[in-house]
GROMACS .gro file of N, CA, C and O in nm:
model
  348
    1MET      N    1   9.311  16.149  13.391
    1MET     CA    2   9.254  16.045  13.305
    1MET      C    3   9.131  16.080  13.252
    1MET      O    4   9.038  16.117  13.317
    2SER      N    5   9.105  16.063  13.123
    2SER     CA    6   8.976  16.092  13.041
    2SER      C    7   8.896  15.978  13.080
    2SER      O    8   8.927  15.862  13.094
    3THR      N    9   8.752  16.011  13.075
    3THR     CA   10   8.654  15.885  13.086
    3THR      C   11   8.591  15.873  12.961
    3THR      O   12   8.487  15.802  12.963
    4SER      N   13   8.634  15.938  12.857
    4SER     CA   14   8.572  15.903  12.720
    4SER      C   15   8.689  15.866  12.625
    4SER      O   16   8.782  15.912  12.613
    5ALA      N   17   8.637  15.759  12.551
    5ALA     CA   18   8.737  15.705  12.446
    5ALA      C   19   8.698  15.749  12.305
    5ALA      O   20   8.580  15.795  12.293
    6SER      N   21   8.776  15.747  12.217
    6SER     CA   22   8.748  15.771  12.079
    6SER      C   23   8.638  15.688  12.031
    6SER      O   24   8.633  15.563  12.074
    7PRO      N   25   8.546  15.718  11.947
    7PRO     CA   26   8.444  15.610  11.897
    7PRO      C   27   8.521  15.507  11.837
    7PRO      O   28   8.452  15.393  11.846
    8ALA      N   29   8.629  15.523  11.788
    8ALA     CA   30   8.687  15.396  11.716
    8ALA      C   31   8.725  15.293  11.814
    8ALA      O   32   8.700  15.169  11.798
    9THR      N   33   8.783  15.330  11.929
    9THR     CA   34   8.822  15.239  12.021
    9THR      C   35   8.699  15.168  12.089
    9THR      O   36   8.702  15.049  12.110
   10ALA      N   37   8.604  15.264  12.137
   10ALA     CA   38   8.477  15.195  12.189
   10ALA      C   39   8.418  15.094  12.096
   10ALA      O   40   8.361  14.998  12.134
   11ASP      N   41   8.412  15.135  11.979
   11ASP     CA   42   8.361  15.042  11.871
   11ASP      C   43   8.427  14.901  11.859
   11ASP      O   44   8.374  14.796  11.844
   12LEU      N   45   8.559  14.928  11.860
   12LEU     CA   46   8.634  14.796  11.845
   12LEU      C   47   8.626  14.710  11.975
   12LEU      O   48   8.599  14.586  11.954
   13ILE      N   49   8.618  14.769  12.094
   13ILE     CA   50   8.581  14.692  12.216
   13ILE      C   51   8.440  14.626  12.213
   13ILE      O   52   8.420  14.513  12.234
   14THR      N   53   8.359  14.704  12.175
   14THR     CA   54   8.220  14.664  12.144
   14THR      C   55   8.217  14.549  12.061
   14THR      O   56   8.138  14.446  12.090
   15GLY      N   57   8.261  14.546  11.942
   15GLY     CA   58   8.286  14.460  11.855
   15GLY      C   59   8.338  14.314  11.911
   15GLY      O   60   8.286  14.204  11.885
   16LEU      N   61   8.441  14.339  11.983
   16LEU     CA   62   8.510  14.222  12.055
   16LEU      C   63   8.414  14.146  12.136
   16LEU      O   64   8.394  14.017  12.146
   17LEU      N   65   8.332  14.234  12.233
   17LEU     CA   66   8.256  14.177  12.329
   17LEU      C   67   8.130  14.104  12.251
   17LEU      O   68   8.095  13.987  12.299
   18ILE      N   69   8.066  14.159  12.147
   18ILE     CA   70   7.975  14.105  12.087
   18ILE      C   71   8.005  13.982  11.995
   18ILE      O   72   7.948  13.882  12.011
   19ASP      N   73   8.099  13.993  11.917
   19ASP     CA   74   8.158  13.898  11.825
   19ASP      C   75   8.216  13.771  11.893
   19ASP      O   76   8.206  13.659  11.853
   20ARG      N   77   8.294  13.816  11.977
   20ARG     CA   78   8.389  13.695  12.047
   20ARG      C   79   8.336  13.642  12.176
   20ARG      O   80   8.376  13.528  12.217
   21PHE      N   81   8.270  13.729  12.246
   21PHE     CA   82   8.213  13.686  12.373
   21PHE      C   83   8.056  13.664  12.378
   21PHE      O   84   7.991  13.657  12.472
   22ASP      N   85   7.984  13.699  12.265
   22ASP     CA   86   7.837  13.675  12.256
   22ASP      C   87   7.781  13.768  12.365
   22ASP      O   88   7.655  13.733  12.409
   23VAL      N   89   7.823  13.886  12.389
   23VAL     CA   90   7.761  13.983  12.470
   23VAL      C   91   7.649  14.049  12.394
   23VAL      O   92   7.658  14.091  12.286
   24ASP      N   93   7.536  14.056  12.459
   24ASP     CA   94   7.410  14.129  12.399
   24ASP      C   95   7.443  14.267  12.375
   24ASP      O   96   7.485  14.331  12.454
   25PRO      N   97   7.425  14.316  12.246
   25PRO     CA   98   7.458  14.441  12.210
   25PRO      C   99   7.396  14.560  12.292
   25PRO      O  100   7.454  14.659  12.336
   26ALA      N  101   7.272  14.528  12.343
   26ALA     CA  102   7.196  14.618  12.430
   26ALA      C  103   7.274  14.633  12.573
   26ALA      O  104   7.251  14.733  12.623
   27ALA      N  105   7.345  14.542  12.601
   27ALA     CA  106   7.407  14.537  12.726
   27ALA      C  107   7.521  14.630  12.742
   27ALA      O  108   7.583  14.661  12.848
   28VAL      N  109   7.583  14.656  12.623
   28VAL     CA  110   7.713  14.733  12.616
   28VAL      C  111   7.673  14.885  12.616
   28VAL      O  112   7.645  14.953  12.523
   29ARG      N  113   7.681  14.939  12.733
   29ARG     CA  114   7.651  15.068  12.773
   29ARG      C  115   7.772  15.135  12.843
   29ARG      O  116   7.835  15.052  12.912
   30PRO      N  117   7.790  15.268  12.833
   30PRO     CA  118   7.891  15.331  12.904
   30PRO      C  119   7.909  15.302  13.060
   30PRO      O  120   8.010  15.293  13.105
   31ASP      N  121   7.787  15.284  13.112
   31ASP     CA  122   7.782  15.262  13.278
   31ASP      C  123   7.800  15.127  13.315
   31ASP      O  124   7.792  15.089  13.427
   32ALA      N  125   7.783  15.031  13.207
   32ALA     CA  126   7.786  14.887  13.249
   32ALA      C  127   7.922  14.846  13.295
   32ALA      O  128   8.033  14.886  13.241
   33ARG      N  129   7.926  14.772  13.401
   33ARG     CA  130   8.063  14.724  13.447
   33ARG      C  131   8.117  14.621  13.363
   33ARG      O  132   8.022  14.541  13.311
   34MET      N  133   8.239  14.613  13.351
   34MET     CA  134   8.292  14.508  13.260
   34MET      C  135   8.254  14.381  13.308
   34MET      O  136   8.251  14.283  13.233
   35THR      N  137   8.245  14.356  13.436
   35THR     CA  138   8.208  14.222  13.508
   35THR      C  139   8.079  14.203  13.469
   35THR      O  140   8.044  14.068  13.482
   36GLU      N  141   7.987  14.285  13.436
   36GLU     CA  142   7.843  14.260  13.384
   36GLU      C  143   7.858  14.200  13.244
   36GLU      O  144   7.773  14.107  13.203
   37LEU      N  145   7.961  14.250  13.166
   37LEU     CA  146   7.983  14.201  13.025
   37LEU      C  147   8.050  14.071  13.016
   37LEU      O  148   8.024  13.979  12.916
   38LEU      N  149   8.142  14.066  13.098
   38LEU     CA  150   8.236  13.944  13.084
   38LEU      C  151   8.205  13.862  13.233
   38LEU      O  152   8.262  13.910  13.335
   39VAL      N  153   8.117  13.777  13.223
   39VAL     CA  154   8.068  13.723  13.354
   39VAL      C  155   8.133  13.633  13.418
   39VAL      O  156   8.078  13.589  13.536
   40ASP      N  157   8.233  13.582  13.369
   40ASP     CA  158   8.318  13.485  13.449
   40ASP      C  159   8.472  13.506  13.426
   40ASP      O  160   8.502  13.590  13.349
   41SER      N  161   8.545  13.453  13.511
   41SER     CA  162   8.693  13.487  13.513
   41SER      C  163   8.762  13.437  13.381
   41SER      O  164   8.846  13.503  13.343
   42LEU      N  165   8.707  13.329  13.327
   42LEU     CA  166   8.772  13.292  13.196
   42LEU      C  167   8.743  13.389  13.093
   42LEU      O  168   8.843  13.431  12.997
   43MET      N  169   8.635  13.449  13.090
   43MET     CA  170   8.604  13.554  12.985
   43MET      C  171   8.689  13.682  13.003
   43MET      O  172   8.746  13.752  12.918
   44VAL      N  173   8.728  13.719  13.133
   44VAL     CA  174   8.808  13.816  13.167
   44VAL      C  175   8.945  13.783  13.121
   44VAL      O  176   9.007  13.898  13.053
   45VAL      N  177   8.996  13.675  13.138
   45VAL     CA  178   9.130  13.648  13.095
   45VAL      C  179   9.141  13.642  12.937
   45VAL      O  180   9.237  13.691  12.872
   46GLU      N  181   9.038  13.584  12.885
   46GLU     CA  182   9.032  13.589  12.748
   46GLU      C  183   9.029  13.719  12.695
   46GLU      O  184   9.096  13.756  12.565
   47MET      N  185   8.956  13.812  12.725
   47MET     CA  186   8.945  13.955  12.678
   47MET      C  187   9.078  14.011  12.695
   47MET      O  188   9.122  14.087  12.607
   48ALA      N  189   9.144  13.983  12.808
   48ALA     CA  190   9.297  14.059  12.822
   48ALA      C  191   9.384  14.006  12.711
   48ALA      O  192   9.464  14.080  12.651
   49ILE      N  193   9.377  13.880  12.678
   49ILE     CA  194   9.466  13.804  12.568
   49ILE      C  195   9.422  13.871  12.432
   49ILE      O  196   9.503  13.905  12.355
   50THR      N  197   9.286  13.882  12.424
   50THR     CA  198   9.234  13.920  12.280
   50THR      C  199   9.281  14.073  12.257
   50THR      O  200   9.318  14.098  12.144
   51LEU      N  201   9.262  14.148  12.357
   51LEU     CA  202   9.306  14.307  12.346
   51LEU      C  203   9.466  14.320  12.316
   51LEU      O  204   9.503  14.386  12.238
   52LYS      N  205   9.537  14.221  12.381
   52LYS     CA  206   9.681  14.218  12.327
   52LYS      C  207   9.701  14.169  12.193
   52LYS      O  208   9.777  14.239  12.133
   53ASP      N  209   9.633  14.063  12.154
   53ASP     CA  210   9.652  14.023  12.013
   53ASP      C  211   9.596  14.095  11.919
   53ASP      O  212   9.647  14.123  11.808
   54GLU      N  213   9.490  14.174  11.922
   54GLU     CA  214   9.412  14.232  11.828
   54GLU      C  215   9.462  14.400  11.823
   54GLU      O  216   9.456  14.440  11.719
   55LEU      N  217   9.471  14.447  11.941
   55LEU     CA  218   9.491  14.588  11.962
   55LEU      C  219   9.636  14.630  12.000
   55LEU      O  220   9.666  14.739  12.004
   56ARG      N  221   9.712  14.520  12.045
   56ARG     CA  222   9.856  14.553  12.092
   56ARG      C  223   9.859  14.635  12.207
   56ARG      O  224   9.917  14.720  12.237
   57VAL      N  225   9.737  14.597  12.296
   57VAL     CA  226   9.714  14.687  12.419
   57VAL      C  227   9.716  14.586  12.539
   57VAL      O  228   9.634  14.501  12.534
   58ASP      N  229   9.804  14.627  12.642
   58ASP     CA  230   9.785  14.550  12.765
   58ASP      C  231   9.674  14.596  12.858
   58ASP      O  232   9.646  14.726  12.887
   59ALA      N  233   9.598  14.500  12.903
   59ALA     CA  234   9.492  14.531  12.992
   59ALA      C  235   9.491  14.425  13.114
   59ALA      O  236   9.511  14.308  13.094
   60THR      N  237   9.483  14.484  13.231
   60THR     CA  238   9.496  14.400  13.348
   60THR      C  239   9.364  14.340  13.381
   60THR      O  240   9.264  14.395  13.341
   61GLU      N  241   9.364  14.210  13.441
   61GLU     CA  242   9.226  14.150  13.467
   61GLU      C  243   9.177  14.234  13.588
   61GLU      O  244   9.047  14.244  13.590
   62ASP      N  245   9.245  14.304  13.677
   62ASP     CA  246   9.177  14.401  13.769
   62ASP      C  247   9.103  14.498  13.695
   62ASP      O  248   8.995  14.552  13.730
   63GLU      N  249   9.164  14.571  13.591
   63GLU     CA  250   9.086  14.675  13.522
   63GLU      C  251   8.965  14.621  13.466
   63GLU      O  252   8.854  14.695  13.486
   64LEU      N  253   8.962  14.507  13.408
   64LEU     CA  254   8.844  14.434  13.350
   64LEU      C  255   8.751  14.406  13.457
   64LEU      O  256   8.624  14.397  13.439
   65ARG      N  257   8.795  14.391  13.584
   65ARG     CA  258   8.688  14.355  13.695
   65ARG      C  259   8.647  14.481  13.768
   65ARG      O  260   8.537  14.478  13.824
   66GLU      N  261   8.710  14.590  13.755
   66GLU     CA  262   8.669  14.702  13.835
   66GLU      C  263   8.617  14.830  13.761
   66GLU      O  264   8.552  14.905  13.809
   67LEU      N  265   8.639  14.831  13.618
   67LEU     CA  266   8.596  14.952  13.554
   67LEU      C  267   8.470  14.924  13.483
   67LEU      O  268   8.420  14.827  13.451
   68THR      N  269   8.396  15.047  13.450
   68THR     CA  270   8.267  15.052  13.362
   68THR      C  271   8.345  15.031  13.228
   68THR      O  272   8.449  15.059  13.202
   69PHE      N  273   8.254  15.002  13.126
   69PHE     CA  274   8.280  15.007  12.991
   69PHE      C  275   8.338  15.140  12.951
   69PHE      O  276   8.455  15.139  12.891
   70ALA      N  277   8.281  15.252  12.982
   70ALA     CA  278   8.334  15.399  12.944
   70ALA      C  279   8.468  15.407  13.015
   70ALA      O  280   8.575  15.447  12.932
   71GLU      N  281   8.506  15.364  13.132
   71GLU     CA  282   8.627  15.397  13.198
   71GLU      C  283   8.727  15.301  13.129
   71GLU      O  284   8.847  15.337  13.092
   72PHE      N  285   8.691  15.175  13.105
   72PHE     CA  286   8.783  15.091  13.037
   72PHE      C  287   8.825  15.123  12.892
   72PHE      O  288   8.938  15.127  12.862
   73ALA      N  289   8.716  15.176  12.824
   73ALA     CA  290   8.755  15.198  12.675
   73ALA      C  291   8.831  15.340  12.680
   73ALA      O  292   8.941  15.326  12.597
   74ALA      N  293   8.814  15.413  12.775
   74ALA     CA  294   8.901  15.531  12.771
   74ALA      C  295   9.055  15.490  12.812
   74ALA      O  296   9.145  15.548  12.760
   75ARG      N  297   9.067  15.404  12.895
   75ARG     CA  298   9.200  15.350  12.934
   75ARG      C  299   9.260  15.283  12.817
   75ARG      O  300   9.387  15.321  12.778
   76VAL      N  301   9.185  15.208  12.747
   76VAL     CA  302   9.256  15.139  12.616
   76VAL      C  303   9.289  15.245  12.518
   76VAL      O  304   9.397  15.235  12.449
   77ASP      N  305   9.195  15.348  12.504
   77ASP     CA  306   9.214  15.438  12.414
   77ASP      C  307   9.345  15.516  12.434
   77ASP      O  308   9.429  15.553  12.361
   78GLU      N  309   9.366  15.553  12.555
   78GLU     CA  310   9.486  15.607  12.599
   78GLU      C  311   9.623  15.540  12.563
   78GLU      O  312   9.728  15.597  12.524
   79ARG      N  313   9.630  15.421  12.598
   79ARG     CA  314   9.721  15.327  12.564
   79ARG      C  315   9.746  15.308  12.406
   79ARG      O  316   9.850  15.315  12.364
   80ARG      N  317   9.639  15.318  12.340
   80ARG     CA  318   9.658  15.314  12.191
   80ARG      C  319   9.723  15.448  12.130
   80ARG      O  320   9.804  15.446  12.043
   81LEU      N  321   9.675  15.545  12.200
   81LEU     CA  322   9.736  15.678  12.161
   81LEU      C  323   9.868  15.701  12.193
   81LEU      O  324   9.972  15.718  12.125
   82ASP      N  325   9.914  15.631  12.326
   82ASP     CA  326  10.059  15.625  12.367
   82ASP      C  327  10.149  15.548  12.263
   82ASP      O  328  10.250  15.589  12.233
   83GLN      N  329  10.091  15.452  12.210
   83GLN     CA  330  10.145  15.361  12.110
   83GLN      C  331  10.177  15.445  11.978
   83GLN      O  332  10.293  15.418  11.934
   84ARG      N  333  10.078  15.522  11.947
   84ARG     CA  334  10.093  15.587  11.813
   84ARG      C  335  10.209  15.707  11.827
   84ARG      O  336  10.268  15.721  11.729
   85CYS      N  337  10.198  15.768  11.951
   85CYS     CA  338  10.290  15.874  11.966
   85CYS      C  339  10.439  15.818  11.984
   85CYS      O  340  10.531  15.869  11.938
   86ALA      N  341  10.453  15.696  12.040
   86ALA     CA  342  10.580  15.637  12.064
   86ALA      C  343  10.636  15.575  11.929
   86ALA      O  344  10.764  15.559  11.909
   87GLY      N  345  10.552  15.533  11.852
   87GLY     CA  346  10.579  15.469  11.723
   87GLY      C  347  10.605  15.556  11.630
   87GLY      O  348  10.683  15.556  11.515
   0.00000   0.00000   0.00000
C-alpha cells in the first residue's frame, strides 16, 4: 500500500474537512491523525457518509480512527483508482 495520495484526492479530503467539518486548515497535515481532525464519533460517522456521497468511496470508521491524514488519503486514492479501472 502506498502512503501518498494524488494531490487531487488529498485536496478533496482537505476541502471536506475544512468546509464541512470546520477543521482549521493549519491542522490538516500528513502526520495528523484523523481523530485529531474529526474530534468526535459523530464527525467520524459523518465523514464516512460524506466520502460515500461525494467521492463514491467506502471508508470505515476504524480507518478514520486509526490512520493519519496521509495514510487515509492514500487509501481513498487507491479506492478511487480502483473505481476508475473497474468502470
